Coordinates of C-alpha atoms in Angstrom, one line a residue:
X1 CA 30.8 -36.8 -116.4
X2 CA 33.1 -37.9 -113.3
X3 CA 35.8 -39.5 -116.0
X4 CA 36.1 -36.3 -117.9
X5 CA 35.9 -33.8 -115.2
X6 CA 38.9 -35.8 -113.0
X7 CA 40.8 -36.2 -116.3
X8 CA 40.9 -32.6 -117.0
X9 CA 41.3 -30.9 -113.7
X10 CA 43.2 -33.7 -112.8
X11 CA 45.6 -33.0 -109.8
X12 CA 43.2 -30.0 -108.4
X13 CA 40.1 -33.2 -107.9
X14 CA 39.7 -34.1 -104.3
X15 CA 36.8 -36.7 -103.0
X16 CA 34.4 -35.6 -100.5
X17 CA 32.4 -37.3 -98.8
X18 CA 30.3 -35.3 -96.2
X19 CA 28.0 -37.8 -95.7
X20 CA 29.9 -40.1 -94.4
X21 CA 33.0 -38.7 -93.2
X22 CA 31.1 -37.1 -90.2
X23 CA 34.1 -37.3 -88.4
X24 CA 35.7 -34.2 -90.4
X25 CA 32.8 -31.6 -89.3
X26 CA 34.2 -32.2 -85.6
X27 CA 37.3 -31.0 -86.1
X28 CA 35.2 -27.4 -87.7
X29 CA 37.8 -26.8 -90.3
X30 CA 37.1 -24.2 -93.0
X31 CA 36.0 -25.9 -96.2
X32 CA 38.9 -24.6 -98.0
X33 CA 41.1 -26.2 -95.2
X34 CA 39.4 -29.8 -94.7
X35 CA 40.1 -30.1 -98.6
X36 CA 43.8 -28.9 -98.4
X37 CA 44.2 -32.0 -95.5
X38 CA 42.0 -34.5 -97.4
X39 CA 44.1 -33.8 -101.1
X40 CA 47.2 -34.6 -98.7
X41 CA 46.3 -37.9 -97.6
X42 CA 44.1 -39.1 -99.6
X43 CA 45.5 -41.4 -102.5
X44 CA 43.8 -41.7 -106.6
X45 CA 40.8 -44.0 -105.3
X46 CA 40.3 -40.8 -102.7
X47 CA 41.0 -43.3 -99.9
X48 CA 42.9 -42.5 -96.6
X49 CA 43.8 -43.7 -93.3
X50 CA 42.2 -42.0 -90.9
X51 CA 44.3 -42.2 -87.9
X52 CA 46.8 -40.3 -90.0
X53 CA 44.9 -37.5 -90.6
X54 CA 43.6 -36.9 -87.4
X55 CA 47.1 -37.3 -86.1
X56 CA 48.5 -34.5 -88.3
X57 CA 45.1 -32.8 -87.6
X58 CA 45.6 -33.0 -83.9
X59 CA 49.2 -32.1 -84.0
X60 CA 49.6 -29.3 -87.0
X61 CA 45.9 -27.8 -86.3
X62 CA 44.7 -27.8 -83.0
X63 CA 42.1 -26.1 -81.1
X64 CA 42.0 -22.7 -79.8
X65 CA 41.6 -24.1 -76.2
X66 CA 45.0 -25.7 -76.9
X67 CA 47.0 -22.5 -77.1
X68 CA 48.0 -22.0 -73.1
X69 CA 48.9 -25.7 -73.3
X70 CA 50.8 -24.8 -77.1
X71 CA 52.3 -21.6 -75.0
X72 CA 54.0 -23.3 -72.4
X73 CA 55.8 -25.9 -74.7
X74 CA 57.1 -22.6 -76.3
X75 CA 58.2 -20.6 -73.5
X76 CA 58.5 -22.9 -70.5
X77 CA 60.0 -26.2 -72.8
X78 CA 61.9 -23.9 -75.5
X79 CA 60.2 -25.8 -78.1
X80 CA 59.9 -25.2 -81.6
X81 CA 56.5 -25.5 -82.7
X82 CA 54.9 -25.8 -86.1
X83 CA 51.2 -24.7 -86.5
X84 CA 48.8 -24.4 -89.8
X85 CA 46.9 -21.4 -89.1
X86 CA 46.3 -17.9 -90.4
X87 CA 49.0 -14.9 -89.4
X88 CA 48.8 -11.4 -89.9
X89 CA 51.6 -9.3 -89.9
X90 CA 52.1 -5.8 -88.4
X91 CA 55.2 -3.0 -89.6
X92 CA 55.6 -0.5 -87.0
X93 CA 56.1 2.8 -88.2
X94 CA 57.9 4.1 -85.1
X95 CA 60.6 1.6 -84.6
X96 CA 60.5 -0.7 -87.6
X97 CA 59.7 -3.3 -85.7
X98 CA 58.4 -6.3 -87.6
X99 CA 55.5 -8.4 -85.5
X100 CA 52.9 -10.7 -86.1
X101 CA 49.2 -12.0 -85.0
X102 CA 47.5 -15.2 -84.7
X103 CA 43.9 -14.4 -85.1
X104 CA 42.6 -17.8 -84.4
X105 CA 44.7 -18.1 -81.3
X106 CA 44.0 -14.2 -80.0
X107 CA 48.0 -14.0 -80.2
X108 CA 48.8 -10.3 -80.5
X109 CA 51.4 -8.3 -82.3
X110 CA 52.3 -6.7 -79.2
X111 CA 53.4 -9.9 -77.7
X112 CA 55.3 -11.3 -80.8
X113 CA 58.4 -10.3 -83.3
X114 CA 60.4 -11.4 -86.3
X115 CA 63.6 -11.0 -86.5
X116 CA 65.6 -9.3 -90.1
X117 CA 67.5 -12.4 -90.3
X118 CA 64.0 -14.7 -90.5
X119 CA 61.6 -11.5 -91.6
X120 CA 64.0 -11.6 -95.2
X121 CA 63.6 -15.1 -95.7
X122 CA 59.6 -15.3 -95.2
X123 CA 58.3 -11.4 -96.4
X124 CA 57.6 -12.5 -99.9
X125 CA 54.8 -14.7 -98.7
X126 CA 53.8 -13.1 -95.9
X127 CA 53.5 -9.5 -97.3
X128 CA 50.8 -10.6 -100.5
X129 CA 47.8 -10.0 -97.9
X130 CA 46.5 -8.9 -94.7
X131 CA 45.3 -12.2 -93.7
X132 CA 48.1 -15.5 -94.6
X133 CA 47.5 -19.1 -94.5
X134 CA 50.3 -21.3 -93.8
X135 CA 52.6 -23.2 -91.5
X136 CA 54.3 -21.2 -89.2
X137 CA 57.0 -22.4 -87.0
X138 CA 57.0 -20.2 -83.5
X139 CA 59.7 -20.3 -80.9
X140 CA 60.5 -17.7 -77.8
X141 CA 62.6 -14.9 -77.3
X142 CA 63.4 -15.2 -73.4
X143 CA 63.6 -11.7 -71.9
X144 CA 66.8 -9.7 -70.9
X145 CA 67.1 -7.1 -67.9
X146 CA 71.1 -7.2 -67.9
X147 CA 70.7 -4.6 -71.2
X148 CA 69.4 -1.1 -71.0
X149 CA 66.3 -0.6 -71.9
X150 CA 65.4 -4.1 -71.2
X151 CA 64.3 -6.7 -73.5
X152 CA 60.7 -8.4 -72.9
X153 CA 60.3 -11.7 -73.8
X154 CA 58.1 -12.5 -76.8
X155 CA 56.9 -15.4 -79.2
X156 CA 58.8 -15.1 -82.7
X157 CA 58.3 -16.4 -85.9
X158 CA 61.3 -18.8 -86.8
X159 CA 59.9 -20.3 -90.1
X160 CA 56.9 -19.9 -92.7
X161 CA 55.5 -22.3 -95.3
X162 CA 53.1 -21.2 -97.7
X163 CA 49.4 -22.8 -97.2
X164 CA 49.2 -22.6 -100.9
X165 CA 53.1 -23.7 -102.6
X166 CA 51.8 -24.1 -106.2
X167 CA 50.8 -21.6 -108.8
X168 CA 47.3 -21.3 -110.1
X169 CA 47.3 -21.1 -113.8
X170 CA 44.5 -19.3 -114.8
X171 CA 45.1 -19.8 -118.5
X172 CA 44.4 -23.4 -117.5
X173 CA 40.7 -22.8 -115.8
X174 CA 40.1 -20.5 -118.5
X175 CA 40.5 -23.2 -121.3
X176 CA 39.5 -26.3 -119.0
X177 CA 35.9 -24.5 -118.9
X178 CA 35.1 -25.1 -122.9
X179 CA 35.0 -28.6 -122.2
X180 CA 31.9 -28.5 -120.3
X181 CA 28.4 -27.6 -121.2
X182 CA 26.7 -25.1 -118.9
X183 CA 25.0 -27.9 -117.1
X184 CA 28.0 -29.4 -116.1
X185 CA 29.9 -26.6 -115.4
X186 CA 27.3 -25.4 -112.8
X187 CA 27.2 -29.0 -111.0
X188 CA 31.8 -28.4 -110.7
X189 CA 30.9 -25.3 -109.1
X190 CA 28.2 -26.7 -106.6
X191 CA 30.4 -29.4 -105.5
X192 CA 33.8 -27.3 -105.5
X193 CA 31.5 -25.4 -102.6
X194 CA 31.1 -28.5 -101.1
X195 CA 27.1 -29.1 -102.3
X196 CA 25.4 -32.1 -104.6
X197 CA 24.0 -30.9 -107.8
X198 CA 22.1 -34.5 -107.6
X199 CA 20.0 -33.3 -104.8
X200 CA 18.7 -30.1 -106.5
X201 CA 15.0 -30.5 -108.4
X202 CA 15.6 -27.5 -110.7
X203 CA 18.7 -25.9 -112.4
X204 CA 17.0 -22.7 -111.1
X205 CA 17.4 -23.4 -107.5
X206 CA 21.3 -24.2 -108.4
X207 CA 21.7 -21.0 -109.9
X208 CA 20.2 -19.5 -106.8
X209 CA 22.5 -21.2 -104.6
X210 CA 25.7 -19.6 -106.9
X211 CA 24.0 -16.1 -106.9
X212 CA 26.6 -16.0 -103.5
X213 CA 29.2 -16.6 -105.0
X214 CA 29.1 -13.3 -107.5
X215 CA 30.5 -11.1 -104.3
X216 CA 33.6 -13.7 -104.1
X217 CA 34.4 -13.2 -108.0
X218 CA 33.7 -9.6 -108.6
X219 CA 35.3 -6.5 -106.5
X220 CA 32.8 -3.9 -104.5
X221 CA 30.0 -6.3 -105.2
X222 CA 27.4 -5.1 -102.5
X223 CA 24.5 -7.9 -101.7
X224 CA 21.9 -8.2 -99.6
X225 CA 20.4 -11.5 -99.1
X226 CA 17.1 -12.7 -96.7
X227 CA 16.8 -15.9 -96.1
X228 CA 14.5 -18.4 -94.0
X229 CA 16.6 -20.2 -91.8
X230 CA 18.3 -23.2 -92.5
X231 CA 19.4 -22.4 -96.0
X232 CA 23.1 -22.0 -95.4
X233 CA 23.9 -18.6 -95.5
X234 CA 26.6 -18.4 -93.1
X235 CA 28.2 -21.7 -94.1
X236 CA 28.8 -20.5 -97.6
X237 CA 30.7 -16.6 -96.5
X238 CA 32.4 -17.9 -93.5
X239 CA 33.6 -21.6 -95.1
X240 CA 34.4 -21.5 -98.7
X241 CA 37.0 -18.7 -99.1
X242 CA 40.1 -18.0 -97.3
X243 CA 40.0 -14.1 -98.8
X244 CA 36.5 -13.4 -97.5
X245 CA 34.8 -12.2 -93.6
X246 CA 32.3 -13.2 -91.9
X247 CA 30.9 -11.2 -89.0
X248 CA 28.9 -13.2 -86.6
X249 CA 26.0 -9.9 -85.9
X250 CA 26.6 -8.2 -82.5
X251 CA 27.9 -4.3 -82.6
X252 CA 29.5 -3.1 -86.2
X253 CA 30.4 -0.1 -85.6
X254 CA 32.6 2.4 -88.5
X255 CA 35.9 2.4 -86.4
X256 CA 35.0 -1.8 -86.2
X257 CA 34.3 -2.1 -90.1
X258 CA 36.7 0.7 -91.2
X259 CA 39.4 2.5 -89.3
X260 CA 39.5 3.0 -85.5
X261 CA 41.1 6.3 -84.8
X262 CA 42.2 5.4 -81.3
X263 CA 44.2 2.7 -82.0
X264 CA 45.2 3.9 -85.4
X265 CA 44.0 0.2 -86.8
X266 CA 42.4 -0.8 -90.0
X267 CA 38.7 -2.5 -90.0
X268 CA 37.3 -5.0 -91.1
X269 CA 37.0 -3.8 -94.8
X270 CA 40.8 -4.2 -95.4
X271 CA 42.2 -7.1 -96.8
X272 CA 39.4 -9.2 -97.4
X273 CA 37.8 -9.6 -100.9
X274 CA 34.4 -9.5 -98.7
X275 CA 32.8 -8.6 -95.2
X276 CA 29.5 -10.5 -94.8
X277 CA 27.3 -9.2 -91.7
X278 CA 25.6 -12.5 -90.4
X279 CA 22.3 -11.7 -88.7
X280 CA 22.3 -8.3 -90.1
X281 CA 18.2 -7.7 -88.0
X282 CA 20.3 -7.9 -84.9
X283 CA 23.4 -6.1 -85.7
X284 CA 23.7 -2.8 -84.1
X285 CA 25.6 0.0 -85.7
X286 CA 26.9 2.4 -83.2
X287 CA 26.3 5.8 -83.7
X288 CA 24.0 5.2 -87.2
X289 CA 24.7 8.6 -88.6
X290 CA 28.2 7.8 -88.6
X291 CA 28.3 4.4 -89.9
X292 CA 25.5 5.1 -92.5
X293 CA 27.8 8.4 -93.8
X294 CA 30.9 6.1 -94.2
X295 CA 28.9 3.1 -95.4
X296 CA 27.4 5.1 -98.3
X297 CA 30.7 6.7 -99.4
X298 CA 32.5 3.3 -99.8
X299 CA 29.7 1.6 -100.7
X300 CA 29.7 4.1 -103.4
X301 CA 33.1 4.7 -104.5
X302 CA 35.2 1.6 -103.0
X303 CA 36.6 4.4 -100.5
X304 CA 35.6 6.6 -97.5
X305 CA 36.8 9.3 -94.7
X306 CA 37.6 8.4 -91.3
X307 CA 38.4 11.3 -89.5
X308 CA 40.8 12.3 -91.7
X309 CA 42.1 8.7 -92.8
X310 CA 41.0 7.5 -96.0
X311 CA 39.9 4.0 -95.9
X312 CA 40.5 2.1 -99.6
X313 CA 39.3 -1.3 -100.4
X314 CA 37.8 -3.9 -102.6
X315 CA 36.0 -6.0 -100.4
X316 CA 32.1 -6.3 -100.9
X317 CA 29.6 -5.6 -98.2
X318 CA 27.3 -9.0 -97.8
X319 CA 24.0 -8.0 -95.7
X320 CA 22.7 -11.2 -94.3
X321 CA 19.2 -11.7 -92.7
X322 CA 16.6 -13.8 -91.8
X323 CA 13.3 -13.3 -92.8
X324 CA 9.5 -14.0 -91.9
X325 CA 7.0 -16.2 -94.9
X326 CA 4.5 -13.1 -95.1
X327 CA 7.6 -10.5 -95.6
X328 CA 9.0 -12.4 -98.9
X329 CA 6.9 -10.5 -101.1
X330 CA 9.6 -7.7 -103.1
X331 CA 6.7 -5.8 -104.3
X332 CA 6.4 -5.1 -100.1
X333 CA 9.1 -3.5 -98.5
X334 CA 11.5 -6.5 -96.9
X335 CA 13.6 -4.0 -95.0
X336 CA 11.0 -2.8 -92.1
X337 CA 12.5 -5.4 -89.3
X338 CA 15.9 -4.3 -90.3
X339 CA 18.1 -2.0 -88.6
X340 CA 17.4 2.0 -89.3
X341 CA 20.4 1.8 -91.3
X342 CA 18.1 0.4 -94.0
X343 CA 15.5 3.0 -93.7
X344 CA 17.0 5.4 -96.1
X345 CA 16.9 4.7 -99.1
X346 CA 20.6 6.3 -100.2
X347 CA 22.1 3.0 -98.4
X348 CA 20.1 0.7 -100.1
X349 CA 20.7 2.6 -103.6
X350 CA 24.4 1.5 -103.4
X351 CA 23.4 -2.3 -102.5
X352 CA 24.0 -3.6 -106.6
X353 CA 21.6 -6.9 -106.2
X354 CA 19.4 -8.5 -103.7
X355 CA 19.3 -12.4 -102.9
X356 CA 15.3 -13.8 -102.5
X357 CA 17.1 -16.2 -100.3
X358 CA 13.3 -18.7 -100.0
X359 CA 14.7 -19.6 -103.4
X360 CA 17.6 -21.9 -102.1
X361 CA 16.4 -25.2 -100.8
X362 CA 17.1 -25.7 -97.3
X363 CA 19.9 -27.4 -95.9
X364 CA 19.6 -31.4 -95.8
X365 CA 21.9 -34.4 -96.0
X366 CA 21.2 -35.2 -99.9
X367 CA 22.6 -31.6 -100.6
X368 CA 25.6 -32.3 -99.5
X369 CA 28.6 -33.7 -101.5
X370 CA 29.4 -37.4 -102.1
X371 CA 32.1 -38.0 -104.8
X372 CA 34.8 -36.2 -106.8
X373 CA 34.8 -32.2 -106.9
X374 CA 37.1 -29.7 -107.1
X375 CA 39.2 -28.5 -103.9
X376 CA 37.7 -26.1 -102.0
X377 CA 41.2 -24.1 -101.5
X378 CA 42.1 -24.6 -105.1
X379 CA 38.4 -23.1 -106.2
X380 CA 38.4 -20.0 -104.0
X381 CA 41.9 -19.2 -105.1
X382 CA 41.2 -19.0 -108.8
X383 CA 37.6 -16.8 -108.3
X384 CA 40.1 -14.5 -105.9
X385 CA 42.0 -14.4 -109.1
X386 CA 39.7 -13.6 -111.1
X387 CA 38.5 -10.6 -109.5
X388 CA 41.6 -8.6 -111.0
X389 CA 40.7 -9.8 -114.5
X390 CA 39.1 -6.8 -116.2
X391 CA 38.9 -7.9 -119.6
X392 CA 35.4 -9.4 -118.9
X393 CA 33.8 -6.0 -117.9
X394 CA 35.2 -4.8 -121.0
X395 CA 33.3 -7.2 -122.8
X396 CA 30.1 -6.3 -121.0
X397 CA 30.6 -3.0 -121.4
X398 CA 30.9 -3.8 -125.5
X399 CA 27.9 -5.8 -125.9
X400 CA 25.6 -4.9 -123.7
X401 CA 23.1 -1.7 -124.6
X402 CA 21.2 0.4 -122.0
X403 CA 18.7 2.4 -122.8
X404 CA 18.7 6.2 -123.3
X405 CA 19.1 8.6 -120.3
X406 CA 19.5 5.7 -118.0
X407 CA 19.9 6.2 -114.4
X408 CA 23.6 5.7 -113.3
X409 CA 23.5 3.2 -110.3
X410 CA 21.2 1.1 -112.2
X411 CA 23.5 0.6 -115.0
X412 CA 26.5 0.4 -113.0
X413 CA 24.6 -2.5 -110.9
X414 CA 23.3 -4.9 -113.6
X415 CA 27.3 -4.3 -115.5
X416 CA 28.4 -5.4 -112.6
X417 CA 26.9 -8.3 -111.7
X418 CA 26.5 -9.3 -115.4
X419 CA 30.4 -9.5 -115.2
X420 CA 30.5 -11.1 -111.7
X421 CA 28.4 -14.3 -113.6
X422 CA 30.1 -14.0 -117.1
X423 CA 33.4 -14.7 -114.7
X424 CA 31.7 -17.4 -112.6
X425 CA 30.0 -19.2 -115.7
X426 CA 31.6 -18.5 -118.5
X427 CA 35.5 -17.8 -118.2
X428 CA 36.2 -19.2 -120.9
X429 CA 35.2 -16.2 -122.7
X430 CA 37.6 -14.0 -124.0
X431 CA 36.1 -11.3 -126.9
X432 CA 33.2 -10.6 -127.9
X433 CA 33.0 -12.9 -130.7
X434 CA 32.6 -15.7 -127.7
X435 CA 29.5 -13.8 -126.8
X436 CA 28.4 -13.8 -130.5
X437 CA 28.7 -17.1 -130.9
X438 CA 26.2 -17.9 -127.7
X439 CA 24.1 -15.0 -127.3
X440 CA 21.3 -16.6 -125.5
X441 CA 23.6 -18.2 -122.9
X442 CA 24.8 -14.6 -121.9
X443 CA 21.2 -13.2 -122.0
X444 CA 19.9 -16.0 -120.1
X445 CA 22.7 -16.9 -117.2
X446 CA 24.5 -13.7 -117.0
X447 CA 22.2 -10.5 -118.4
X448 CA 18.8 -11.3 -117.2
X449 CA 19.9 -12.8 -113.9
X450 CA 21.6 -9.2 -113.1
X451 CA 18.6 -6.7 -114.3
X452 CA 16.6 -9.2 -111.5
X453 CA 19.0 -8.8 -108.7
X454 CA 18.9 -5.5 -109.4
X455 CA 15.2 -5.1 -110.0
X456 CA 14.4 -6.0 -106.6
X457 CA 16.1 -3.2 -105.0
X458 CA 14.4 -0.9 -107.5
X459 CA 11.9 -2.0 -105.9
X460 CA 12.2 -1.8 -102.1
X461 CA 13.9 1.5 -103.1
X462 CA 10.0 2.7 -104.5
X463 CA 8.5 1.3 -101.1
X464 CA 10.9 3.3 -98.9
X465 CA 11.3 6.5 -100.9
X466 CA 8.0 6.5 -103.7
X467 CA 8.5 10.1 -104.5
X468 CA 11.9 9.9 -105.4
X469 CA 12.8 6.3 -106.9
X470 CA 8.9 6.1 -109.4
X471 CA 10.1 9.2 -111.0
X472 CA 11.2 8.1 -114.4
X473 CA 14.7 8.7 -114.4
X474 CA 14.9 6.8 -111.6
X475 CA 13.2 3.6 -113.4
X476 CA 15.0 0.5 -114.3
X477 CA 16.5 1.5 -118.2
X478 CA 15.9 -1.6 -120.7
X479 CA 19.2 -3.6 -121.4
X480 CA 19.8 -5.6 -124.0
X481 CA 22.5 -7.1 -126.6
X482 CA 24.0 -4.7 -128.9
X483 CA 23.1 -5.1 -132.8
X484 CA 26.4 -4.8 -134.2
X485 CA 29.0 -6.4 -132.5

């Protein structure tokens, strides 16, 4: 399949080679980053001198230990200096003062600014998202106590380049997909996430693996996912996408995840197409009440109440957890090591589908890619796209029947993570007549795989509340195709 699939993705192809290129997981670039720097150097046999990239490496990207070292050049040597990192950008409301952040470098907007001059050359790019990729070119803004009130000195922005220059044509991905099978297709995504199809047994441990990747396609997709150790969970939400969060466990509290009061600052939740909470058994919440009241309502709705402040977003939440052999039973309630958070069964209610996580095989060197796949930056850009398509929940919403009296959150759940794998799959589909035509594809990779997801939680929601969730109108409503479309 190699020929066809570099043929038709052509210029969006990069080889990988994670087995041998051992030297790249030093340098503990982002997936979506190591492929932006390999597709630069590498030429159409995906050869590349390596001294050159780790030169540009070392120079354009370095580590976070470098930035005193970066900051004297800057202020003490008046040096230009061009860095590719992430920037976030701050608009003060009481002067108008336009500032910026390096997150990776713990720069802060406080200590920064952009001029008018520079901030209308760069603000088309740099105003499309919280979080920006990209080049940016830093100089220094000495201070000045001759003027009244005096002028601090601060780091400004003198020039920005876009991480990402070219267009992503989803028309293209959309029509490139028809000319794979299902087979194949699944094998593209597994390597464009940076993992060999080759070294799977079973097509249904692949599909397991890409069960994480519904939250990355699909907005307010809430999962939950325990795993044994070793099975990559934190590789795959902190590495593949540039758009998604991963919080390493420690203290999430609601001014953390949504809106702190204080310093009248956004969460976590904003701008990102997901917040995953690694090592969700050691996480602790803050004041629970709180958090579980404002977890619920945007869990819920996509929206909650802060005080007063009403926090809007499309990001997902991602629970992620370890979990013990004799606990992977979803006919026994897999929540009791959890946090209280999980205790009541409200939360859980608003979590769409769960992950059995002992389904993906662990981590090991033949699972990881050798050969041509598609870049990693490319990949998560389209799937980021794709999340604002909603002609494919209006197809579900055609062709898929529920049965009567069906309870609301149940129907909403298995919609929406039939629509999450119908855009991960199949995006090539575009009416319903595409879903006539293969009927058993959709029941089997995108219906059936949702009402599971979803059945589980049904499930630890009877273990945690029995009274309430084995009534019938709290039972999991049959779904099925409709007869006349």
């Amino acid at each position: 399949m190699t020929d066809k699939f570099r043929e038709n993705f052509n210029e969006m192809v990069v080889y990988k080679n994670l087995k041998e290129m051992s030297f790249l997981k030093t340098l503990k670039l982002p997936s979506f980053l190591r492929d932006w720097v390999l597709k630069k150097f590498e030429d159409e046999d995906g050869n590349f001198d390596t001294k050159e990239l780790l030169e540009f490496v070392n120079t354009y990207m370095p580590r976070k230990e470098d930035w005193i070292r970066i900051k004297e050049r800057i202020i003490t040597g008046f040096e230009r200096v061009k860095l590719l990192t992430k920037i976030a950008i701050n608009i003060s409301i009481k002067t108008g003062e336009v500032s910026f952040s390096l997150p990776e470098f713990g720069l802060e907007s406080k200590e920064t600014i952009i001029q008018s001059h520079i901030w209308d050359n760069v603000k088309d790019e740099l105003v499309k998202n919280t979080d920006i990729w990209g080049v940016v070119e830093l100089g220094y803004r000495p201070p000045d106590d001759t003027v009244k009130p005096k002028i601090p000195g601060k780091i400004k922005l003198t020039n920005f380049t876009s991480f990402c220059p070219y267009d992503t044509n989803l028309d293209f991905y959309k029509n490139v997909r028809s000319e794979f099978n299902i087979s194949e297709w699944i094998d593209i995504i597994l390597g464009a996430i940076d993992y060999n199809a080759a070294g799977y047994n079973e097509e249904h441990d692949k599909l397991a693996m890409l069960m994480r990747l519904l939250p990355f396609i699909e907005k307010n997709l809430n999962i939950i996912e325990l795993a044994p150790k070793g099975t990559g969970k934190s590789y795959v939400f902190g590495n593949v996408s540039k758009y998604g969060l991963l919080i390493d466990g420690g203290k999430v509290s609601r001014s953390k995840m949504f809106y702190d009061n204080q310093k009248k600052a956004s969460g976590f939740i904003i701008g990102h197409d997901y917040v995953a909470i690694d090592e969700v058994k050691l996480v602790q919440f803050g004041d629970v009440n709180e958090m579980r009241s404002a977890m619920q309502g945007y869990m819920e709705r996509g929206r909650c109440d802060v005080n007063g402040h009403e926090v809007v977003s499309d990001a997902g939440v991602i629970f992620l957890g370890n979990i013990e052999a004799d606990h992977m039973d979803e006919y026994q309630n897999m929540l009791v090591e959890l946090p209280s958070l999980f205790r009541e069964s409200a939360l859980v209610d608003r979590i769409h589908g769960f992950i059995k996580g002992w389904d993906i095989p662990p981590m090991q060197p033949n699972l990881k890619i050798s050969g041509w796949a598609l870049n990693t930056e490319y990949f998560c850009t389209v799937i980021h796209l794709l999340r604002d398509d909603i002609s494919y929940r209006a197809i579900v919403d055609q062709v898929v029947e529920v049965s009567d009296n069906a309870y609301e959150r149940h129907v909403e759940a298995v919609k929406r993570l039939t629509t999450a794998y119908l855009k991960l799959l199949f995006p090539n589909v575009r009416s319903t007549a595409d879903i006539h035509e293969n009927k058993q594809l959709f029941l089997n990779y995108c219906l059936r795989p949702a009402v599971k997801m979803r059945s589980i939680i049904q499930r630890q929601l009877e273990t945690l509340d029995p009274k309430e969730y084995r009534e019938e109108n709290k039972q999991m409503p049959t779904f099925s195709l409709r007869k006349d479309f």
